mmCIF file of C-alpha atoms and ligand atoms in Angstrom:
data_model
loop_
_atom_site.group_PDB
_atom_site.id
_atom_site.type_symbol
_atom_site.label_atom_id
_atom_site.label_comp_id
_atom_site.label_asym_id
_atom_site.label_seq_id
_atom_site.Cartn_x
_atom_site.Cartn_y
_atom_site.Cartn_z
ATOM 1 C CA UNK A 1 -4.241 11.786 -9.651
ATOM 2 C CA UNK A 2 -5.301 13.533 -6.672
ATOM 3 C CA UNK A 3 -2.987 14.312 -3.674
ATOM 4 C CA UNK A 4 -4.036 16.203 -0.860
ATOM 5 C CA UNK A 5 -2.982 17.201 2.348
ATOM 6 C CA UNK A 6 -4.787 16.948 5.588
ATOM 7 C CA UNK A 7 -2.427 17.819 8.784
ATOM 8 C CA UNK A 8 0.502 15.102 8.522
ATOM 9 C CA UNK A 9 -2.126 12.886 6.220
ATOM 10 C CA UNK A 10 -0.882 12.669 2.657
ATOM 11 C CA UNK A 11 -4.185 10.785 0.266
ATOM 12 C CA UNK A 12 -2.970 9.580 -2.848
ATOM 13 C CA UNK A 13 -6.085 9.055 -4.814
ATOM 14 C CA UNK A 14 -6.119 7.371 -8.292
ATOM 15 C CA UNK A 15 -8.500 9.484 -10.238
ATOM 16 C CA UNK A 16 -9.625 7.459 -13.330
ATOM 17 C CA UNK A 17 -13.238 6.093 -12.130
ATOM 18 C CA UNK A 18 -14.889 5.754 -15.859
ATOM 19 C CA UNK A 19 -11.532 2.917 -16.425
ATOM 20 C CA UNK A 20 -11.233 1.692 -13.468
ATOM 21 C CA UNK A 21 -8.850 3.611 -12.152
ATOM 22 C CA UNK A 22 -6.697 1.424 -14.916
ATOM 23 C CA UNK A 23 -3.132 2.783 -15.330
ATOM 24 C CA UNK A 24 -1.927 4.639 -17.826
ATOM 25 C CA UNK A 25 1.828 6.003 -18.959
ATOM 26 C CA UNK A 26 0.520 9.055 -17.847
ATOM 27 C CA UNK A 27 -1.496 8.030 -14.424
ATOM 28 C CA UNK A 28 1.961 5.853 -13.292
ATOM 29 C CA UNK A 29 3.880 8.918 -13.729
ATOM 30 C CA UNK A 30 1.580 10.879 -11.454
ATOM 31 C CA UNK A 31 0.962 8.482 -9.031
ATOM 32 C CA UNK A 32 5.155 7.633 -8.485
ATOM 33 C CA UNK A 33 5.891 11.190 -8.468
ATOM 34 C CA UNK A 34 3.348 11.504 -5.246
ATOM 35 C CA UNK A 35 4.297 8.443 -3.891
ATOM 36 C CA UNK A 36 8.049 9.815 -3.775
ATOM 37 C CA UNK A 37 7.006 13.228 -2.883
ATOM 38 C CA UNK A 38 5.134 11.904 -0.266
ATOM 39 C CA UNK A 39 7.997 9.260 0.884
ATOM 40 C CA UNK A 40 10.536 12.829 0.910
ATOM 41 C CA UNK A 41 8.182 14.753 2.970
ATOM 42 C CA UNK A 42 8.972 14.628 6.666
ATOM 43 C CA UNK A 43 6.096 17.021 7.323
ATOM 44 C CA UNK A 44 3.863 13.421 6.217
ATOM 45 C CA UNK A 45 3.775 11.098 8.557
ATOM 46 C CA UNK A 46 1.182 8.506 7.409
ATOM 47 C CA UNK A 47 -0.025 8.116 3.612
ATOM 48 C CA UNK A 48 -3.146 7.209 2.325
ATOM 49 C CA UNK A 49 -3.411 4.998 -0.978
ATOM 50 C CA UNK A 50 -7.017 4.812 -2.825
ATOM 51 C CA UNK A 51 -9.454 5.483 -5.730
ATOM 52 C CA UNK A 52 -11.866 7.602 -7.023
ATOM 53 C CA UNK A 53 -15.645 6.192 -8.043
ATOM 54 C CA UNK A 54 -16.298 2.486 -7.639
ATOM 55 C CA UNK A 55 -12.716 0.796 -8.185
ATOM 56 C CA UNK A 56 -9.359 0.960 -6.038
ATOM 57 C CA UNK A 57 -7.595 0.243 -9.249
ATOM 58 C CA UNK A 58 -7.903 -2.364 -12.163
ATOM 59 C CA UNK A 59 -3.738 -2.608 -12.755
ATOM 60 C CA UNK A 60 -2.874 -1.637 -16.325
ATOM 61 C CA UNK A 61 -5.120 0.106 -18.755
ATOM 62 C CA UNK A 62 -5.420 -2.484 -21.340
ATOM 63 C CA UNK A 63 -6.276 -0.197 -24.088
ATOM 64 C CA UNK A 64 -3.042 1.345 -23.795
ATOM 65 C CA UNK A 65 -1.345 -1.781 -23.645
ATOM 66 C CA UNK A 66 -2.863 -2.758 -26.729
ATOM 67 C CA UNK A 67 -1.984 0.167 -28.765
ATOM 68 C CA UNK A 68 1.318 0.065 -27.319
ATOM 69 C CA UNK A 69 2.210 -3.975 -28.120
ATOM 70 C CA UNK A 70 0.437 -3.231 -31.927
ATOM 71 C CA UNK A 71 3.272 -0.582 -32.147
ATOM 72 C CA UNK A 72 6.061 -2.400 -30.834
ATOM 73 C CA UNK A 73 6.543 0.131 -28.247
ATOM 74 C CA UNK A 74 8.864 -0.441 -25.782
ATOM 75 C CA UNK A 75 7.936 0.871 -22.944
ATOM 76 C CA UNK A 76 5.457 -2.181 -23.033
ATOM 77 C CA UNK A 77 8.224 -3.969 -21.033
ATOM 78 C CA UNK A 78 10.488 -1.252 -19.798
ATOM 79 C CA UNK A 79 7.027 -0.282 -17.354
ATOM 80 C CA UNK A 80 7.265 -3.305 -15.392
ATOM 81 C CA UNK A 81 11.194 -1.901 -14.144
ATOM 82 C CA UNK A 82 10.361 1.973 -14.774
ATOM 83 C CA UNK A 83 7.130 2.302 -12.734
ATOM 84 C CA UNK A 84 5.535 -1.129 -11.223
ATOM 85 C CA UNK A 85 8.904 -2.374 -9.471
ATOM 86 C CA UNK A 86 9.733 1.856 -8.715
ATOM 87 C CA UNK A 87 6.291 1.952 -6.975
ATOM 88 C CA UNK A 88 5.827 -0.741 -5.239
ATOM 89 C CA UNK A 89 9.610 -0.743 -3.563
ATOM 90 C CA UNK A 90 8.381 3.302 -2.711
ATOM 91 C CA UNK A 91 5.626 2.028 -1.174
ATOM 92 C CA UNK A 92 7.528 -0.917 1.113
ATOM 93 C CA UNK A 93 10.470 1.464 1.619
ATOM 94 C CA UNK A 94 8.777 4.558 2.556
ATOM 95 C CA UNK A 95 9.934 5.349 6.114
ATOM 96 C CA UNK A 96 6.057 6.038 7.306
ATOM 97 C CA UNK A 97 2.943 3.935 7.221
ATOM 98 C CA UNK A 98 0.860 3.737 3.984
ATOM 99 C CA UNK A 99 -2.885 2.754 4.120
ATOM 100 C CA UNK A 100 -5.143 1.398 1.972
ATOM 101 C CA UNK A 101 -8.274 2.212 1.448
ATOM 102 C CA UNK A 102 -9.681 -0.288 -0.880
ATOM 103 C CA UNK A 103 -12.631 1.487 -2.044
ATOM 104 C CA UNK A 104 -13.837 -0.754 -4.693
ATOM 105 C CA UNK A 105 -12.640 -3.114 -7.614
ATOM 106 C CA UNK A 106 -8.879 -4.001 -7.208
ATOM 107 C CA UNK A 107 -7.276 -6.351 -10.503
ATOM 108 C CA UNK A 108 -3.611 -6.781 -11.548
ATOM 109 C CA UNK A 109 -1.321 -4.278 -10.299
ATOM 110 C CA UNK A 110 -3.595 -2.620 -8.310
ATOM 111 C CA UNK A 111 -3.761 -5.534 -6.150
ATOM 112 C CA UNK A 112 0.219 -5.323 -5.640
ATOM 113 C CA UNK A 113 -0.448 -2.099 -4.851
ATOM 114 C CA UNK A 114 -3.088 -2.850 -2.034
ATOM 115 C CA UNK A 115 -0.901 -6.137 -1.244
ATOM 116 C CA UNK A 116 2.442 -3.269 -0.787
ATOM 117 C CA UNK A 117 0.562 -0.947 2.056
ATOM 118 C CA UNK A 118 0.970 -1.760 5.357
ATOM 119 C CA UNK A 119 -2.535 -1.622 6.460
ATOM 120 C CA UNK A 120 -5.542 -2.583 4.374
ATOM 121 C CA UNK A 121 -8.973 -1.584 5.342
ATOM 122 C CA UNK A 122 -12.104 -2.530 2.543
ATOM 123 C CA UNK A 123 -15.260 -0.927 1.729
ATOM 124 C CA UNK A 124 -17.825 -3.680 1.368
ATOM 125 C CA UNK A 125 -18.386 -3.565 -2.043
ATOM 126 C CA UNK A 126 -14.502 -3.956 -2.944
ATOM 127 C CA UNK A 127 -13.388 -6.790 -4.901
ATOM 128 C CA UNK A 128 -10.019 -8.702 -5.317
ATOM 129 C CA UNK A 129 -8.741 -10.263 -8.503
ATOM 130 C CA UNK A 130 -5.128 -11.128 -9.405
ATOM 131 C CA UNK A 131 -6.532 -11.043 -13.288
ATOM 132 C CA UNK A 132 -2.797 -11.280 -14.968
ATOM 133 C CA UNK A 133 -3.691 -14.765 -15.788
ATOM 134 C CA UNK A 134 -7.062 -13.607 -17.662
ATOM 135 C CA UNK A 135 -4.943 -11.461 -19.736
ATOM 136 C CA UNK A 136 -2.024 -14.212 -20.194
ATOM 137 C CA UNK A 137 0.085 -12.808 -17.876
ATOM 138 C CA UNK A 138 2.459 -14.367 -14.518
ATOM 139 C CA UNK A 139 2.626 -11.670 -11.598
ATOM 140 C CA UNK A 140 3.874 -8.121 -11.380
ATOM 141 C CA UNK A 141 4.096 -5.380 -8.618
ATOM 142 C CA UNK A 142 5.438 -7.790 -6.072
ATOM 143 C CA UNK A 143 2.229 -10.011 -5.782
ATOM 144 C CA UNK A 144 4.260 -13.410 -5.813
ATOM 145 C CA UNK A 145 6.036 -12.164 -2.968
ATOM 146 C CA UNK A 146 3.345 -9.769 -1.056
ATOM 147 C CA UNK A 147 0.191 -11.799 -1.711
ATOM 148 C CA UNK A 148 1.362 -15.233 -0.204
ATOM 149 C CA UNK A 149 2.820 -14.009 2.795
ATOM 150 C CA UNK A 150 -0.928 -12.441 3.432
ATOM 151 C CA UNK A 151 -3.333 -15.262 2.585
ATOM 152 C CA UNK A 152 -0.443 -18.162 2.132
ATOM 153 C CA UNK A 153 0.787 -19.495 -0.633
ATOM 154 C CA UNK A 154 -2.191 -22.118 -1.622
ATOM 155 C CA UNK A 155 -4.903 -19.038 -1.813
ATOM 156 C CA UNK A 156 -2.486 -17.140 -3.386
ATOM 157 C CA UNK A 157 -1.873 -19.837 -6.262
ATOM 158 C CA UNK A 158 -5.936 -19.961 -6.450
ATOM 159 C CA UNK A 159 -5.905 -16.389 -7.279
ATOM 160 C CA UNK A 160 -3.440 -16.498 -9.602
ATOM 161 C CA UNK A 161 -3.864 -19.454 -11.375
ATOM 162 C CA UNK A 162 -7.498 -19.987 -10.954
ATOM 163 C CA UNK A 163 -8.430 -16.120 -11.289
ATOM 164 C CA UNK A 164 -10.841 -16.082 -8.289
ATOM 165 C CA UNK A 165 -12.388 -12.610 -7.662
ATOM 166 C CA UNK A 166 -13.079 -12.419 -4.211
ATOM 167 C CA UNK A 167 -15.648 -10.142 -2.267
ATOM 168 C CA UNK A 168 -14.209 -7.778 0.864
ATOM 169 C CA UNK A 169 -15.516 -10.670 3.409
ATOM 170 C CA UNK A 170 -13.366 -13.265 1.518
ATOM 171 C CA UNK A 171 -10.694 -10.849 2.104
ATOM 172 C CA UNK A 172 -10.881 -10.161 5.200
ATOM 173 C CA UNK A 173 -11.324 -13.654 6.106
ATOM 174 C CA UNK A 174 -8.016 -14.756 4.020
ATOM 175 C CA UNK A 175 -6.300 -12.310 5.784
ATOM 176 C CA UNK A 176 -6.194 -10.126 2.986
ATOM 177 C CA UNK A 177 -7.587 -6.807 4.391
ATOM 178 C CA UNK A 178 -7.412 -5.980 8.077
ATOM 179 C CA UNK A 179 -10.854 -4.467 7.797
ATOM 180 C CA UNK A 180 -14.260 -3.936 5.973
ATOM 181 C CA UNK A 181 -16.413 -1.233 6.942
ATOM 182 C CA UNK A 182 -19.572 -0.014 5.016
ATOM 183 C CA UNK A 183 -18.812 1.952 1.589
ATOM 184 C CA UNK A 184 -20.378 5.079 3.614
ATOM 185 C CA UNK A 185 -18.079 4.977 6.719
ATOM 186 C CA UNK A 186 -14.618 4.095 4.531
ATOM 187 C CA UNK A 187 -13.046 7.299 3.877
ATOM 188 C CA UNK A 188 -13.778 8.177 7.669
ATOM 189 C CA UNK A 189 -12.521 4.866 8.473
ATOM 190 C CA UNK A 190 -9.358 5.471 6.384
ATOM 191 C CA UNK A 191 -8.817 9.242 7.451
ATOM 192 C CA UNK A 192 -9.340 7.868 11.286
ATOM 193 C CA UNK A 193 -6.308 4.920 10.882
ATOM 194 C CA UNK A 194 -4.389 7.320 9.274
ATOM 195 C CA UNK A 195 -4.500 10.290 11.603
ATOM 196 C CA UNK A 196 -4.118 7.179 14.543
ATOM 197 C CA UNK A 197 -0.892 6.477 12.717
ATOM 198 C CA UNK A 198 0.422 9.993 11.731
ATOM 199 C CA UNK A 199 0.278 10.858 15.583
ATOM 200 C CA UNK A 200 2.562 7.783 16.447
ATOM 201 C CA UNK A 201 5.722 7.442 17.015
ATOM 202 C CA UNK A 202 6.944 7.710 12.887
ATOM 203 C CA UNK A 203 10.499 6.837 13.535
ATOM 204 C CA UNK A 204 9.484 3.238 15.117
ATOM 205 C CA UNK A 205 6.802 3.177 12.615
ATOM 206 C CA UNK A 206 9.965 2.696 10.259
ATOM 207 C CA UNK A 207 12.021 0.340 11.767
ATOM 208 C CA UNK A 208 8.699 -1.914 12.599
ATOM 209 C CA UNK A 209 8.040 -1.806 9.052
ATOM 210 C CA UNK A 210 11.350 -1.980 7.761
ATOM 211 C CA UNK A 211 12.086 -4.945 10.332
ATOM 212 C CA UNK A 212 9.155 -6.856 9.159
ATOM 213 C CA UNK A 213 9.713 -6.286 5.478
ATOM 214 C CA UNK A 214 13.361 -7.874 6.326
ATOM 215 C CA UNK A 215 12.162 -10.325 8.454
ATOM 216 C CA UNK A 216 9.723 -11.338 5.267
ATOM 217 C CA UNK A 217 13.080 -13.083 3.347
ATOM 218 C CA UNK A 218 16.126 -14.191 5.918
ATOM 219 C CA UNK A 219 16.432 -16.382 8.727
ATOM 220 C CA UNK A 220 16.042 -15.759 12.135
ATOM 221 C CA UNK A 221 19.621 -14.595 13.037
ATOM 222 C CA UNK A 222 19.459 -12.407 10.658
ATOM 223 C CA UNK A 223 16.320 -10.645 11.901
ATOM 224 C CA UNK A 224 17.502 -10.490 15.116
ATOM 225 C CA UNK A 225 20.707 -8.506 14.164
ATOM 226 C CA UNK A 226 18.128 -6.400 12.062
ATOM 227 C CA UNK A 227 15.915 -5.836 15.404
ATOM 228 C CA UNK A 228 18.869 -5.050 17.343
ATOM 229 C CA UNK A 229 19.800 -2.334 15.063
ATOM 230 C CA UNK A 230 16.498 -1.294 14.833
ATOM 231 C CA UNK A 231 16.270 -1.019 18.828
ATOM 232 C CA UNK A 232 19.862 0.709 18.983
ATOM 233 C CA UNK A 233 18.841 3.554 17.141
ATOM 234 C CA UNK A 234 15.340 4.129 18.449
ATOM 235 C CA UNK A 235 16.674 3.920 22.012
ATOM 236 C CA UNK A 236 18.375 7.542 20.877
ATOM 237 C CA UNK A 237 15.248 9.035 19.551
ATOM 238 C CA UNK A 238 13.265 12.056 21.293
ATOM 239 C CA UNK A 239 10.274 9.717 20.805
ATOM 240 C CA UNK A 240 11.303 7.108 22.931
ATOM 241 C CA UNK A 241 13.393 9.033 25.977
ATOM 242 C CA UNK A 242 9.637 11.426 26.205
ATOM 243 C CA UNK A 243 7.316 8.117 25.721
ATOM 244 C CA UNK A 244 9.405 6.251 28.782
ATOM 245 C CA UNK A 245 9.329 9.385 30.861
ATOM 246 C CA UNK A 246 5.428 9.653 29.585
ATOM 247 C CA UNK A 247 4.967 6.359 31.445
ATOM 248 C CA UNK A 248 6.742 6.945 34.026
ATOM 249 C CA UNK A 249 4.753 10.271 35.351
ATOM 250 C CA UNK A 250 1.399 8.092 34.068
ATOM 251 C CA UNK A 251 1.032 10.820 31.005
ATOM 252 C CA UNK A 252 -0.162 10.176 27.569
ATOM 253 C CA UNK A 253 2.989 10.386 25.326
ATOM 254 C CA UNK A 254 3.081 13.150 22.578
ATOM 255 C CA UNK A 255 5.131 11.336 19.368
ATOM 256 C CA UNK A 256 7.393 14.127 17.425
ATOM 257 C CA UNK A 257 8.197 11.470 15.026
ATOM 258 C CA UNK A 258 11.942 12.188 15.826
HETATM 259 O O1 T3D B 1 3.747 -4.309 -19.439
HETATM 260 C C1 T3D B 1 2.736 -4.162 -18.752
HETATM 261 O O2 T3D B 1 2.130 -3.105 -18.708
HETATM 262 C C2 T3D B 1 2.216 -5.347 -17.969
HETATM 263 C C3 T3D B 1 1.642 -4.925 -16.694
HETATM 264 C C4 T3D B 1 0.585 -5.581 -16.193
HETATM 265 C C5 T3D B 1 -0.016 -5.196 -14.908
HETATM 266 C C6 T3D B 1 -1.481 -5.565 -14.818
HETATM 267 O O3 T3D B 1 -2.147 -4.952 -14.006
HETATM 268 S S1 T3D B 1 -2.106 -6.800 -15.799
HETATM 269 C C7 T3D B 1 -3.811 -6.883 -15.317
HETATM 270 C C8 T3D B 1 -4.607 -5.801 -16.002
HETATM 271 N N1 T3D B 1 -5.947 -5.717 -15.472
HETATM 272 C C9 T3D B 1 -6.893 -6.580 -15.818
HETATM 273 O O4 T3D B 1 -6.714 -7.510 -16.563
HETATM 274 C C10 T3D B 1 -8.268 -6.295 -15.256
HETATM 275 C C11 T3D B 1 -9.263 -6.118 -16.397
HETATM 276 N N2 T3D B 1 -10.554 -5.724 -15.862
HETATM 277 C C12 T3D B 1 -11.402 -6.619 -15.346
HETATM 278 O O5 T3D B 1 -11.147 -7.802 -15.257
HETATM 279 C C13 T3D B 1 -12.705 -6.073 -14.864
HETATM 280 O O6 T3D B 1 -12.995 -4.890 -15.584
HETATM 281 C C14 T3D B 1 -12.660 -5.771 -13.358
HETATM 282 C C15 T3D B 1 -12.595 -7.088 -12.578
HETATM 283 C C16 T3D B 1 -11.472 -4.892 -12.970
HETATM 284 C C17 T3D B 1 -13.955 -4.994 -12.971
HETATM 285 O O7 T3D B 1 -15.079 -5.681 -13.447
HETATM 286 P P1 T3D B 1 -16.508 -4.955 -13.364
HETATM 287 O O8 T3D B 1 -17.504 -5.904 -13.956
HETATM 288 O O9 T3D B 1 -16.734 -4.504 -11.962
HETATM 289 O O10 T3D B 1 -16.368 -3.621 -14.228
HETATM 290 P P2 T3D B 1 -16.222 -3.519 -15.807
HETATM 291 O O11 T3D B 1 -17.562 -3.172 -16.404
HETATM 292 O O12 T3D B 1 -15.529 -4.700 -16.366
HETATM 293 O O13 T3D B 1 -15.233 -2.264 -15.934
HETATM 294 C C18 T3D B 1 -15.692 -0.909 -15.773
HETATM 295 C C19 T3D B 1 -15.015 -0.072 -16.836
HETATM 296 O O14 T3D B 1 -13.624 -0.044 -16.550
HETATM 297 C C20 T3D B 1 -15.171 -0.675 -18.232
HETATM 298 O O15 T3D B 1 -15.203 0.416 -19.137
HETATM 299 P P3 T3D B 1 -16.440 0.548 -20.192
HETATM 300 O O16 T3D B 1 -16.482 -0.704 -20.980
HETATM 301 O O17 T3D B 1 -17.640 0.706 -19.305
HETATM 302 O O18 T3D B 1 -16.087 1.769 -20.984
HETATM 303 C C21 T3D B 1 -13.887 -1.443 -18.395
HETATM 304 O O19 T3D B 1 -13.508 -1.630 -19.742
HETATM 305 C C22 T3D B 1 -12.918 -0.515 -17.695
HETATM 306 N N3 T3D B 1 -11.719 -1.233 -17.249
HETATM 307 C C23 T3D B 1 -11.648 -2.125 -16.249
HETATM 308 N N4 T3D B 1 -10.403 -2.588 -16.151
HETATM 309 C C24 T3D B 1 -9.695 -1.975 -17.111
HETATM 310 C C25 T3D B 1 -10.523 -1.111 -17.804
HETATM 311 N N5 T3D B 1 -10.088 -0.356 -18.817
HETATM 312 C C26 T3D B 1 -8.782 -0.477 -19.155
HETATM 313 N N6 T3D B 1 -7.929 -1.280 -18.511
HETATM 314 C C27 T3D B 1 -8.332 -2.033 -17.485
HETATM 315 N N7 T3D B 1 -7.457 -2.795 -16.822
#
């Protein structure tokens, strides 16, 4: 795992290219603990999410799956609660905006993953695959919730059921990435949406995303009451009194993120 730090940027960047980028006990550990770090950090105000090499990330790392279920190891199961559920909720819950820079080959998991950021912008050579199926499995890391509300629920049961891998323009037209750039210009892409983001107003950021992840499962009264709260405690922020007045005098607004 790599993690670094440019201005109010945190990347997150899987760093297992000759698997994949395939998950191990030890790569989930990593990659929660600078998920969370980066979630706690107010200095980081938008979060990048990608891979090293030619793949975003190909879910679980099947070897050590096997060797686990040969030894009856628990932790076989006890992942899927530990780290999968952990990181995706981190991910949705994370009071910033997290991008994803699908860099190459995403399967399994790492599709929830992709499917969990709020922005998701492909190189051209990235792929999509649900592949639990292939490897007699149903859905994990929120991908029978995230993936139907992005491509609805009859692609989404293709990919799943059917184990379609699809190519970034697929994506992009299913509504599955927001973007595909050439494999040259993504990182620059990425960096560019996130530094757009990190300079924006962080503390509407979270209420947009948190509204919208609310929105996702409740009926409409419900989201309104969530929007009104929302609304109610932005109207106190710094952001929003300076970004009115910004307006007002016909001056870009500065965001503090406050
Ligand atoms: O309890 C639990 O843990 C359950 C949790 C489940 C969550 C899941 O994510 S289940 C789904 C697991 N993932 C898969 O089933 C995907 C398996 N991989 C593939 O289907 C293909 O490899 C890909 C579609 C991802 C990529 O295909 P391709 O042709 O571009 O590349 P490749 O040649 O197949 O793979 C490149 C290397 O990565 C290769 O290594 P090698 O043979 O050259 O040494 C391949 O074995 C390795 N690799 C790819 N995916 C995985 C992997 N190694 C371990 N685990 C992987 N998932």
């Amino acid at each position: 795992m790599v993690a670094t730090t440019d201005g109010a940027v945190r990347t997150i960047r899987i760093d297992r290219p000759r698997a994949g980028n395939a998950l191990t006990l030890a790569t989930k550990d990593l990659l929660l603990g600078e998920l969370q770090r980066a979630a706690a950090d107010p200095a980081v105000r938008a979060v990048v999410l990608t891979g090293t090499g030619r793949a975003f990330c190909a879910g679980q790392d099947l070897r050590e799956h096997a060797a686990l279920l040969a030894a009856g190891d628990p932790r076989v199961s006890s992942t899927v609660r530990d780290f999968y559920n952990a990181a995706i909720l981190t991910i949705t819950g994370m009071r910033k905006p997290v991008v994803a820079v699908v860099n190459g080959v995403t399967a399994g998991a790492g599709l929830g993953f992709a499917c969990a950021c709020d922005l998701r912008v492909a190189g051209r050579s990235a792929t999509f695959t649900a592949a639990f199926a292939g490897v007699a499995l149903a859905a994990d890391s929120g991908v029978s919730f995230l993936l139907p509300r992005l491509v609805g629920s009859g692609r989404a049961s293709r990919m799943l059921l059917l184990g379609e891998r699809w190519d970034a323009d697929q994506a992009l037209a299913a509504g599955l990435v927001d973007a595909v750039v050439d494999d040259a210009d993504l990182a620059d892409e990425g960096r560019r949406l996130a530094t757009r983001l990190a300079e924006g107003p962080t503390e509407a950021f979270a209420w947009i995303k948190a509204s919208l992840h609310h929105a996702a499962s409740t009926d409409l009264a419900s989201a309104l009451s969530f929007e009104e709260a929302a609304q109610g405690a932005l109207f106190r922020g710094e952001d929003h009194r300076d970004a009115v007045a910004a307006f007002l005098a016909k001056q870009r607004p500065t965001y503090r993120g406050r």
